[in-house]
C-alpha cells in the first residue's frame, strides 16, 4: 500500500524496503549499538529517502543514499543528545554479570565502538562490515577519500589501544549453537 | 586485527530481531505522518499570513476612517489638547481637527496648548532606520549543580551565527532545529582528565549565508554514546576542578571558537 502519486514507484520502493531492511538494520545496529534504535534509524532514513526516490533511479543508488541518510541521521541524533531513554523490551540483566567479569564479546565490541566519534564509527563499519571501497565510503559520507582513510586509521588505532578490544582479541571458545 | 574485526562485526549482527511490522508498511505510515505534518504546517503558515495581512489592512485606517499618519497638506491636522490649566471652562482631553480646535472658545490659550501638544513631527511619519542585524557571536553561560561528587552542567547558548551549509552546499534548515545543531560542534573538559563533546558532522562554514539568532539551554551528557550515558559527571576524588566548554560558531571568516570555564568544588 503506497502513499504517492505513482503506484509503480511506490511498489518498487516497497520491494526495496522489504528486501533490504534486515541488511540496513544490521548496519544501523553497528551505528547505534541498539536494535530498536537501529530499526528506528532505518525507518527514519527510509522515510526521508522516500521523498527523494524519484531522483534515485537504480536500486544501488537508493541503498547508497539510504546509508548516507542513516550516517547523517545517526550523527544528528548523537549531537542532539536526547538518548536519555533507551527503548527496550526487556530490562537489561547483564550489568550484574559484568561485576563478576563475565562479559561477552558483543558487549565488549559495542562498548569500544561507543567510544569512537560517530563518523569515525560509521567509516569503520562501512569499511570492515560492509566491505565498501574507500571511494564509495567517501561518497556516502560526503567527504574526501583522504578523510575516510584517516578516519578509519584513527578508528582502528583507538580500538587497538582500547583495553576492551585487547581482551576481545584473545581467542574465545564459543559454544556451538544447537 | 581487521579480519578479526570483520568477524566480530558479523557475530555482533548475526541474530537481528524480526521487524515489529512489515518494514514497507511502517515506512509508508511514517511518510503519511510527515506529509500530514507538512500539510498542517502549510495551513498554519497560510493562516498566519492571512492574519498578518488583515492586521496590516486594519492598521491603515483609524476608527474614523482616516489614515493614522498623513503628510498631505490638505489633510486635517490632529491637535490633542492637554488637561486644562486655567479656570476657563474647557473640554479636556478632546481630539479635534485644526480647522475648529484653535478658534473654539473652550480651548485653553494657545501658549498652554502649544506646550502640551506633541511636536508636529510626532504625528507625521519619521524616517525609520533599517533594522540593524545583531553582531555575529555566541555567548555561553554555564551552570553547575553539585550533588556529592556528581555534577550536572547546564549550558545556555545565545547569539547569532551564520547558518552552516550541508553536504549539498545549501544552508541547513533552521526550522525546528536546536541552536547547538547550527553550530560547529562542542568540546568540553571536566578538569579531571575526562572530556567529551559533539561532532559538527559534515557541515561547512561559508561566508555570506543567512544569519540566525537563537537561544538554547541544555544539559551536557557525559560518556556520550555509551549505554550508561547520563546528564551528570561524577568525579573520582574530592577537590576543585575547572570545567572548560568550547563551542564553534560560523563567522564571516570561518569557524570561531568560544570558550567558557567554570570552577566546581566537589566533596
PDB file of N, CA and C in Angstrom, chain B residues 175-222:
ATOM      1  N   UNK B 175      14.389  25.560  10.728  1.00  0.00           N
ATOM      2  CA  UNK B 175      13.120  25.435  11.449  1.00  0.00           C
ATOM      3  C   UNK B 175      13.138  24.184  12.311  1.00  0.00           C
ATOM      4  N   UNK B 176      12.809  24.379  13.571  1.00  0.00           N
ATOM      5  CA  UNK B 176      12.727  23.258  14.497  1.00  0.00           C
ATOM      6  C   UNK B 176      14.074  22.666  14.858  1.00  0.00           C
ATOM      7  N   UNK B 177      15.145  23.385  14.545  1.00  0.00           N
ATOM      8  CA  UNK B 177      16.486  22.869  14.834  1.00  0.00           C
ATOM      9  C   UNK B 177      17.037  23.583  16.062  1.00  0.00           C
ATOM     10  N   UNK B 178      17.625  22.817  16.960  1.00  0.00           N
ATOM     11  CA  UNK B 178      18.241  23.411  18.136  1.00  0.00           C
ATOM     12  C   UNK B 178      19.420  24.277  17.716  1.00  0.00           C
ATOM     13  N   UNK B 179      19.698  25.298  18.540  1.00  0.00           N
ATOM     14  CA  UNK B 179      20.783  26.230  18.237  1.00  0.00           C
ATOM     15  C   UNK B 179      22.109  25.476  18.132  1.00  0.00           C
ATOM     16  N   UNK B 180      22.322  24.530  19.069  1.00  0.00           N
ATOM     17  CA  UNK B 180      23.611  23.827  19.094  1.00  0.00           C
ATOM     18  C   UNK B 180      23.826  23.028  17.808  1.00  0.00           C
ATOM     19  N   UNK B 181      22.730  22.638  17.148  1.00  0.00           N
ATOM     20  CA  UNK B 181      22.859  21.887  15.906  1.00  0.00           C
ATOM     21  C   UNK B 181      23.204  22.790  14.722  1.00  0.00           C
ATOM     22  N   UNK B 182      23.150  24.108  14.932  1.00  0.00           N
ATOM     23  CA  UNK B 182      23.551  25.034  13.870  1.00  0.00           C
ATOM     24  C   UNK B 182      24.965  25.561  14.129  1.00  0.00           C
ATOM     25  N   UNK B 183      25.603  25.026  15.160  1.00  0.00           N
ATOM     26  CA  UNK B 183      26.957  25.456  15.490  1.00  0.00           C
ATOM     27  C   UNK B 183      27.942  24.366  15.069  1.00  0.00           C
ATOM     28  N   UNK B 184      29.209  24.674  15.231  1.00  0.00           N
ATOM     29  CA  UNK B 184      30.233  23.771  14.691  1.00  0.00           C
ATOM     30  C   UNK B 184      30.796  22.774  15.682  1.00  0.00           C
ATOM     31  N   UNK B 185      29.949  22.209  16.504  1.00  0.00           N
ATOM     32  CA  UNK B 185      30.430  21.180  17.412  1.00  0.00           C
ATOM     33  C   UNK B 185      30.920  21.750  18.735  1.00  0.00           C
ATOM     34  N   UNK B 186      30.966  20.912  19.730  1.00  0.00           N
ATOM     35  CA  UNK B 186      31.380  21.356  21.054  1.00  0.00           C
ATOM     36  C   UNK B 186      32.451  20.424  21.598  1.00  0.00           C
ATOM     37  N   UNK B 187      33.187  20.928  22.569  1.00  0.00           N
ATOM     38  CA  UNK B 187      34.193  20.113  23.239  1.00  0.00           C
ATOM     39  C   UNK B 187      34.212  20.568  24.685  1.00  0.00           C
ATOM     40  N   UNK B 188      34.184  19.611  25.591  1.00  0.00           N
ATOM     41  CA  UNK B 188      34.262  20.025  26.988  1.00  0.00           C
ATOM     42  C   UNK B 188      35.164  19.114  27.790  1.00  0.00           C
ATOM     43  N   UNK B 189      35.871  19.757  28.717  1.00  0.00           N
ATOM     44  CA  UNK B 189      36.839  19.078  29.567  1.00  0.00           C
ATOM     45  C   UNK B 189      36.372  19.235  31.010  1.00  0.00           C
ATOM     46  N   UNK B 190      36.265  18.091  31.680  1.00  0.00           N
ATOM     47  CA  UNK B 190      35.730  18.134  33.032  1.00  0.00           C
ATOM     48  C   UNK B 190      36.784  18.536  34.066  1.00  0.00           C
ATOM     49  N   UNK B 191      38.041  18.603  33.691  1.00  0.00           N
ATOM     50  CA  UNK B 191      39.068  19.037  34.626  1.00  0.00           C
ATOM     51  C   UNK B 191      39.730  17.898  35.363  1.00  0.00           C
ATOM     52  N   UNK B 192      39.220  16.687  35.175  1.00  0.00           N
ATOM     53  CA  UNK B 192      39.828  15.535  35.844  1.00  0.00           C
ATOM     54  C   UNK B 192      40.430  14.580  34.820  1.00  0.00           C
ATOM     55  N   UNK B 193      40.708  15.115  33.647  1.00  0.00           N
ATOM     56  CA  UNK B 193      41.294  14.289  32.597  1.00  0.00           C
ATOM     57  C   UNK B 193      40.268  13.735  31.638  1.00  0.00           C
ATOM     58  N   UNK B 194      38.991  13.815  31.999  1.00  0.00           N
ATOM     59  CA  UNK B 194      37.959  13.286  31.112  1.00  0.00           C
ATOM     60  C   UNK B 194      37.405  14.406  30.242  1.00  0.00           C
ATOM     61  N   UNK B 195      36.993  14.036  29.077  1.00  0.00           N
ATOM     62  CA  UNK B 195      36.443  15.008  28.154  1.00  0.00           C
ATOM     63  C   UNK B 195      35.351  14.381  27.319  1.00  0.00           C
ATOM     64  N   UNK B 196      34.570  15.212  26.684  1.00  0.00           N
ATOM     65  CA  UNK B 196      33.521  14.747  25.786  1.00  0.00           C
ATOM     66  C   UNK B 196      33.262  15.866  24.781  1.00  0.00           C
ATOM     67  N   UNK B 197      32.246  15.706  23.986  1.00  0.00           N
ATOM     68  CA  UNK B 197      31.949  16.743  23.009  1.00  0.00           C
ATOM     69  C   UNK B 197      30.979  16.245  21.973  1.00  0.00           C
ATOM     70  N   UNK B 198      30.724  17.075  20.994  1.00  0.00           N
ATOM     71  CA  UNK B 198      29.828  16.669  19.917  1.00  0.00           C
ATOM     72  C   UNK B 198      30.434  17.073  18.586  1.00  0.00           C
ATOM     73  N   UNK B 199      30.238  16.216  17.628  1.00  0.00           N
ATOM     74  CA  UNK B 199      30.794  16.418  16.292  1.00  0.00           C
ATOM     75  C   UNK B 199      29.837  17.289  15.479  1.00  0.00           C
ATOM     76  N   UNK B 200      30.402  18.204  14.709  1.00  0.00           N
ATOM     77  CA  UNK B 200      29.523  19.061  13.903  1.00  0.00           C
ATOM     78  C   UNK B 200      28.941  18.320  12.712  1.00  0.00           C
ATOM     79  N   UNK B 201      29.520  17.193  12.383  1.00  0.00           N
ATOM     80  CA  UNK B 201      29.045  16.483  11.213  1.00  0.00           C
ATOM     81  C   UNK B 201      29.580  17.126   9.949  1.00  0.00           C
ATOM     82  N   UNK B 202      29.023  16.730   8.828  1.00  0.00           N
ATOM     83  CA  UNK B 202      29.529  17.213   7.545  1.00  0.00           C
ATOM     84  C   UNK B 202      28.914  18.562   7.206  1.00  0.00           C
ATOM     85  N   UNK B 203      29.304  19.575   7.937  1.00  0.00           N
ATOM     86  CA  UNK B 203      28.805  20.914   7.649  1.00  0.00           C
ATOM     87  C   UNK B 203      29.995  21.843   7.408  1.00  0.00           C
ATOM     88  N   UNK B 204      29.741  22.896   6.645  1.00  0.00           N
ATOM     89  CA  UNK B 204      30.797  23.847   6.319  1.00  0.00           C
ATOM     90  C   UNK B 204      30.355  25.246   6.697  1.00  0.00           C
ATOM     91  N   UNK B 205      31.334  26.059   7.038  1.00  0.00           N
ATOM     92  CA  UNK B 205      31.050  27.462   7.333  1.00  0.00           C
ATOM     93  C   UNK B 205      31.419  28.283   6.108  1.00  0.00           C
ATOM     94  N   UNK B 206      30.409  28.858   5.476  1.00  0.00           N
ATOM     95  CA  UNK B 206      30.631  29.623   4.252  1.00  0.00           C
ATOM     96  C   UNK B 206      30.174  31.047   4.487  1.00  0.00           C
ATOM     97  N   UNK B 207      31.035  31.988   4.145  1.00  0.00           N
ATOM     98  CA  UNK B 207      30.679  33.391   4.327  1.00  0.00           C
ATOM     99  C   UNK B 207      29.536  33.761   3.379  1.00  0.00           C
ATOM    100  N   UNK B 208      28.641  34.585   3.869  1.00  0.00           N
ATOM    101  CA  UNK B 208      27.573  35.093   3.011  1.00  0.00           C
ATOM    102  C   UNK B 208      26.248  34.379   3.157  1.00  0.00           C
ATOM    103  N   UNK B 209      26.195  33.335   3.955  1.00  0.00           N
ATOM    104  CA  UNK B 209      24.912  32.681   4.161  1.00  0.00           C
ATOM    105  C   UNK B 209      24.077  33.496   5.144  1.00  0.00           C
ATOM    106  N   UNK B 210      22.822  33.120   5.263  1.00  0.00           N
ATOM    107  CA  UNK B 210      21.939  33.867   6.159  1.00  0.00           C
ATOM    108  C   UNK B 210      22.406  33.701   7.607  1.00  0.00           C
ATOM    109  N   UNK B 211      22.083  34.706   8.417  1.00  0.00           N
ATOM    110  CA  UNK B 211      22.429  34.594   9.826  1.00  0.00           C
ATOM    111  C   UNK B 211      21.173  34.277  10.620  1.00  0.00           C
ATOM    112  N   UNK B 212      21.384  33.688  11.789  1.00  0.00           N
ATOM    113  CA  UNK B 212      20.248  33.334  12.627  1.00  0.00           C
ATOM    114  C   UNK B 212      20.602  33.609  14.075  1.00  0.00           C
ATOM    115  N   UNK B 213      19.625  34.101  14.817  1.00  0.00           N
ATOM    116  CA  UNK B 213      19.812  34.354  16.241  1.00  0.00           C
ATOM    117  C   UNK B 213      18.934  33.401  17.027  1.00  0.00           C
ATOM    118  N   UNK B 214      19.499  32.744  17.990  1.00  0.00           N
ATOM    119  CA  UNK B 214      18.733  31.777  18.783  1.00  0.00           C
ATOM    120  C   UNK B 214      19.262  31.735  20.199  1.00  0.00           C
ATOM    121  N   UNK B 215      18.498  31.047  21.043  1.00  0.00           N
ATOM    122  CA  UNK B 215      18.928  30.814  22.418  1.00  0.00           C
ATOM    123  C   UNK B 215      18.492  29.404  22.799  1.00  0.00           C
ATOM    124  N   UNK B 216      19.346  28.719  23.520  1.00  0.00           N
ATOM    125  CA  UNK B 216      19.017  27.347  23.906  1.00  0.00           C
ATOM    126  C   UNK B 216      19.738  26.998  25.197  1.00  0.00           C
ATOM    127  N   UNK B 217      19.037  26.285  26.048  1.00  0.00           N
ATOM    128  CA  UNK B 217      19.657  25.765  27.267  1.00  0.00           C
ATOM    129  C   UNK B 217      19.529  24.253  27.243  1.00  0.00           C
ATOM    130  N   UNK B 218      20.626  23.570  27.478  1.00  0.00           N
ATOM    131  CA  UNK B 218      20.557  22.122  27.513  1.00  0.00           C
ATOM    132  C   UNK B 218      21.547  21.567  28.530  1.00  0.00           C
ATOM    133  N   UNK B 219      21.321  20.325  28.897  1.00  0.00           N
ATOM    134  CA  UNK B 219      22.174  19.666  29.872  1.00  0.00           C
ATOM    135  C   UNK B 219      23.208  18.829  29.140  1.00  0.00           C
ATOM    136  N   UNK B 220      24.453  18.978  29.522  1.00  0.00           N
ATOM    137  CA  UNK B 220      25.520  18.222  28.872  1.00  0.00           C
ATOM    138  C   UNK B 220      25.424  16.750  29.251  1.00  0.00           C
ATOM    139  N   UNK B 221      25.757  15.903  28.297  1.00  0.00           N
ATOM    140  CA  UNK B 221      25.795  14.475  28.571  1.00  0.00           C
ATOM    141  C   UNK B 221      27.258  14.057  28.594  1.00  0.00           C
ATOM    142  N   UNK B 222      27.653  13.337  29.627  1.00  0.00           N
ATOM    143  CA  UNK B 222      28.996  12.774  29.603  1.00  0.00           C
ATOM    144  C   UNK B 222      28.915  11.357  29.066  1.00  0.00           C
TER     145      UNK B 222
END
